[in-house]
Amino acid sequence: SHRLNDFVKYDLAADDLLETDIPPPSLLADLRSFLDDEDAMSLSDITLMVEGIPVRAHKLMLMRCPYFKAMLLGNMSESKQSVVHLEIVRHRIILAVLEYLYTDDVEIPLEMAMELFVAADLFAIPRLQSMCERRLLESMTVENAASIFHTADVHSAVSLRAKALGYVLSHFEAVSKTDAFEDMARSNVELVFEILRSR
């Protein structure tokens, strides 16, 4: 006992009684499920009419977007309406915007990345715009580079514009022969001059 009285006995079973597993958070999954849940959406307090199709939503979630926040809290007539007509985006795009506002995330198919980028700019949602920008840059090709450059210029997307210009310059011979380049030249010949000066 003289040699062993510094030993301490631990009762591990007693420690287990104090531990409990905490399930992972479910807020984002719950919010995403609301978008497809008729019961949850029956509690919505606003309907957006887009392309003649009603899209129900919750004002509290729309408030995350400066565009809707100004609409709902400002002196606009829409602030007192339960049905608001939106003509600046297509139905498919507003659904993607809503998914982002409810969950901070959205899958961005390539074929709608540019249109969603424009909508994110219109609605003043910079993080969504950056997500679209990344998707566009990941998929930039000779065929669509001029179109991306042109759209970035129109919407003053400085970072996307610079990267698209860099791509156009490094692939100029091929890009200049595409339909997208011709369309850009017809819409804004100054961009063509800028490209030529930058070579």
Coordinates of C-alpha atoms in Angstrom, one line a residue:
S1 CA 0.0 0.0 0.0
H2 CA 3.0 2.3 0.6
R3 CA 4.1 2.0 -3.0
L4 CA 0.6 2.1 -4.6
N5 CA -1.3 4.8 -2.6
D6 CA -0.5 7.4 -5.4
F7 CA -2.7 5.5 -7.9
V8 CA -6.1 6.9 -8.7
K9 CA -9.0 4.8 -9.6
Y10 CA -11.3 6.0 -12.5
D11 CA -14.8 4.7 -12.9
L12 CA -15.2 5.0 -16.6
A13 CA -18.8 3.8 -16.5
A14 CA -19.7 6.7 -14.3
D15 CA -18.2 9.1 -16.9
D16 CA -20.3 7.6 -19.6
L17 CA -23.5 8.5 -17.7
L18 CA -22.6 12.2 -18.2
E19 CA -22.2 12.0 -21.9
T20 CA -24.9 12.2 -24.6
D21 CA -24.8 12.3 -28.3
I22 CA -26.1 15.5 -29.9
P23 CA -27.6 15.1 -33.3
P24 CA -26.2 17.3 -36.1
P25 CA -27.9 20.7 -36.7
S26 CA -30.9 20.5 -39.1
L27 CA -31.8 24.1 -39.7
L28 CA -30.7 24.3 -43.3
A29 CA -32.3 21.0 -44.2
D30 CA -35.5 22.0 -42.5
L31 CA -35.6 25.3 -44.3
R32 CA -34.9 23.6 -47.7
S33 CA -37.7 21.1 -47.0
F34 CA -40.1 24.0 -46.5
L35 CA -39.8 25.0 -50.1
D36 CA -41.3 21.7 -51.2
D37 CA -43.7 21.3 -48.3
E38 CA -47.3 22.4 -49.1
D39 CA -48.1 22.5 -45.3
A40 CA -45.2 24.7 -44.6
M41 CA -45.8 27.0 -47.5
S42 CA -49.5 27.3 -46.6
L43 CA -48.1 29.5 -43.8
S44 CA -46.4 31.8 -46.3
D45 CA -47.3 35.5 -46.1
I46 CA -46.4 36.6 -49.6
T47 CA -46.9 35.3 -53.1
L48 CA -44.6 36.3 -56.0
M49 CA -46.2 36.0 -59.4
V50 CA -43.5 35.1 -61.9
E51 CA -44.4 34.4 -65.5
G52 CA -48.0 34.0 -64.3
I53 CA -47.1 31.3 -61.8
P54 CA -47.6 31.9 -58.1
V55 CA -44.5 31.3 -55.9
R56 CA -45.2 31.4 -52.2
A57 CA -42.6 32.6 -49.8
H58 CA -42.1 34.0 -46.3
K59 CA -41.3 37.7 -45.9
L60 CA -38.9 37.0 -43.1
M61 CA -36.7 34.9 -45.5
L62 CA -37.1 37.5 -48.3
M63 CA -35.7 40.1 -45.9
R64 CA -32.2 38.6 -46.4
C65 CA -32.2 40.2 -49.8
P66 CA -31.7 44.0 -50.0
Y67 CA -34.1 44.2 -53.0
F68 CA -37.0 42.6 -51.2
K69 CA -36.1 44.3 -47.9
A70 CA -36.5 47.7 -49.6
M71 CA -39.7 46.5 -51.2
L72 CA -41.3 45.2 -48.0
L73 CA -40.2 47.9 -45.6
G74 CA -40.2 50.9 -47.9
N75 CA -42.9 53.1 -49.3
M76 CA -43.5 51.0 -52.4
S77 CA -47.0 49.8 -53.0
E78 CA -45.8 46.2 -52.8
S79 CA -45.1 46.7 -49.1
K80 CA -48.9 46.4 -48.4
Q81 CA -49.6 43.7 -51.0
S82 CA -49.8 40.0 -50.3
V83 CA -49.3 39.2 -54.1
V84 CA -46.4 40.9 -55.8
H85 CA -45.8 40.6 -59.6
L86 CA -42.1 40.2 -60.6
E87 CA -41.4 40.6 -64.2
I88 CA -37.6 41.0 -64.0
V89 CA -36.8 37.3 -63.8
R90 CA -38.1 33.9 -65.0
H91 CA -39.9 31.4 -62.8
R92 CA -36.9 29.0 -62.8
I93 CA -34.6 31.8 -61.6
I94 CA -36.7 33.0 -58.8
L95 CA -37.0 29.4 -57.5
A96 CA -33.2 29.3 -57.4
V97 CA -33.0 32.7 -55.7
L98 CA -35.5 31.5 -53.0
E99 CA -33.6 28.3 -52.4
Y100 CA -30.5 30.4 -51.8
L101 CA -32.3 32.9 -49.5
Y102 CA -33.7 30.0 -47.4
T103 CA -30.5 27.9 -47.3
D104 CA -27.5 29.9 -48.2
D105 CA -26.8 27.4 -51.0
V106 CA -28.2 26.4 -54.4
E107 CA -27.1 24.1 -57.2
I108 CA -26.2 26.2 -60.2
P109 CA -26.6 24.3 -63.5
L110 CA -24.3 25.7 -66.2
E111 CA -27.2 26.6 -68.5
M112 CA -28.7 29.0 -65.9
A113 CA -25.5 30.3 -64.3
M114 CA -25.4 33.5 -66.4
E115 CA -29.0 34.3 -65.9
L116 CA -28.8 33.6 -62.2
F117 CA -25.7 35.8 -62.0
V118 CA -27.7 38.7 -63.6
A119 CA -30.6 38.1 -61.1
A120 CA -28.2 38.1 -58.1
D121 CA -26.9 41.4 -59.4
L122 CA -30.5 42.8 -59.7
F123 CA -31.4 41.5 -56.3
A124 CA -28.1 42.7 -54.7
I125 CA -27.1 39.3 -53.4
P126 CA -23.2 39.4 -53.7
R127 CA -22.5 36.0 -52.3
L128 CA -24.9 34.3 -54.8
Q129 CA -23.3 36.4 -57.6
S130 CA -19.9 35.1 -56.5
M131 CA -21.1 31.5 -56.6
C132 CA -22.4 32.1 -60.1
E133 CA -19.1 33.7 -61.1
R134 CA -17.2 30.7 -59.9
R135 CA -19.5 28.4 -61.9
L136 CA -19.0 30.5 -65.0
L137 CA -15.2 30.6 -64.7
E138 CA -15.0 26.9 -64.1
S139 CA -16.9 26.3 -67.4
M140 CA -15.4 29.0 -69.5
T141 CA -14.7 27.9 -73.1
V142 CA -13.7 29.5 -76.4
E143 CA -17.4 29.4 -77.4
N144 CA -18.8 31.3 -74.4
A145 CA -15.9 33.5 -73.2
A146 CA -17.0 36.6 -75.2
S147 CA -20.5 36.3 -73.9
I148 CA -19.3 36.0 -70.3
F149 CA -17.0 39.0 -70.8
H150 CA -19.8 41.1 -72.3
T151 CA -22.3 40.2 -69.5
A152 CA -19.7 41.0 -66.9
D153 CA -19.1 44.4 -68.4
V154 CA -22.9 45.2 -68.6
H155 CA -23.3 44.3 -64.9
S156 CA -20.1 45.9 -63.7
A157 CA -18.8 42.6 -62.4
V158 CA -15.2 43.7 -62.1
S159 CA -13.6 40.4 -61.1
L160 CA -15.5 38.3 -63.6
R161 CA -14.8 40.8 -66.3
A162 CA -11.1 40.9 -65.7
K163 CA -10.9 37.1 -65.7
A164 CA -13.0 36.7 -68.8
L165 CA -10.9 39.3 -70.6
G166 CA -7.8 37.4 -69.7
Y167 CA -9.2 34.3 -71.1
V168 CA -10.3 36.1 -74.3
L169 CA -6.8 37.6 -74.8
S170 CA -5.1 34.2 -74.3
H171 CA -7.4 32.5 -76.7
F172 CA -8.0 35.4 -79.0
E173 CA -7.7 33.7 -82.4
A174 CA -10.3 31.1 -81.6
V175 CA -12.6 33.3 -79.5
S176 CA -12.7 36.0 -82.2
K177 CA -14.2 33.5 -84.7
T178 CA -17.2 32.5 -82.5
D179 CA -20.8 33.6 -82.7
A180 CA -20.6 35.0 -79.2
F181 CA -17.8 37.3 -80.2
E182 CA -19.8 38.6 -83.2
D183 CA -22.8 39.2 -81.0
M184 CA -20.6 41.1 -78.5
A185 CA -19.2 43.2 -81.3
R186 CA -22.6 44.1 -82.6
S187 CA -23.8 45.1 -79.1
N188 CA -20.7 47.0 -77.9
V189 CA -17.9 47.5 -80.4
E190 CA -15.9 49.4 -77.7
L191 CA -15.3 46.0 -76.0
V192 CA -13.7 44.8 -79.2
F193 CA -11.5 47.8 -79.3
E194 CA -10.5 47.3 -75.7
I195 CA -9.6 43.7 -76.5
L196 CA -7.5 44.7 -79.5
R197 CA -5.7 47.4 -77.5
S198 CA -4.9 44.9 -74.7
R199 CA -3.2 42.4 -77.0

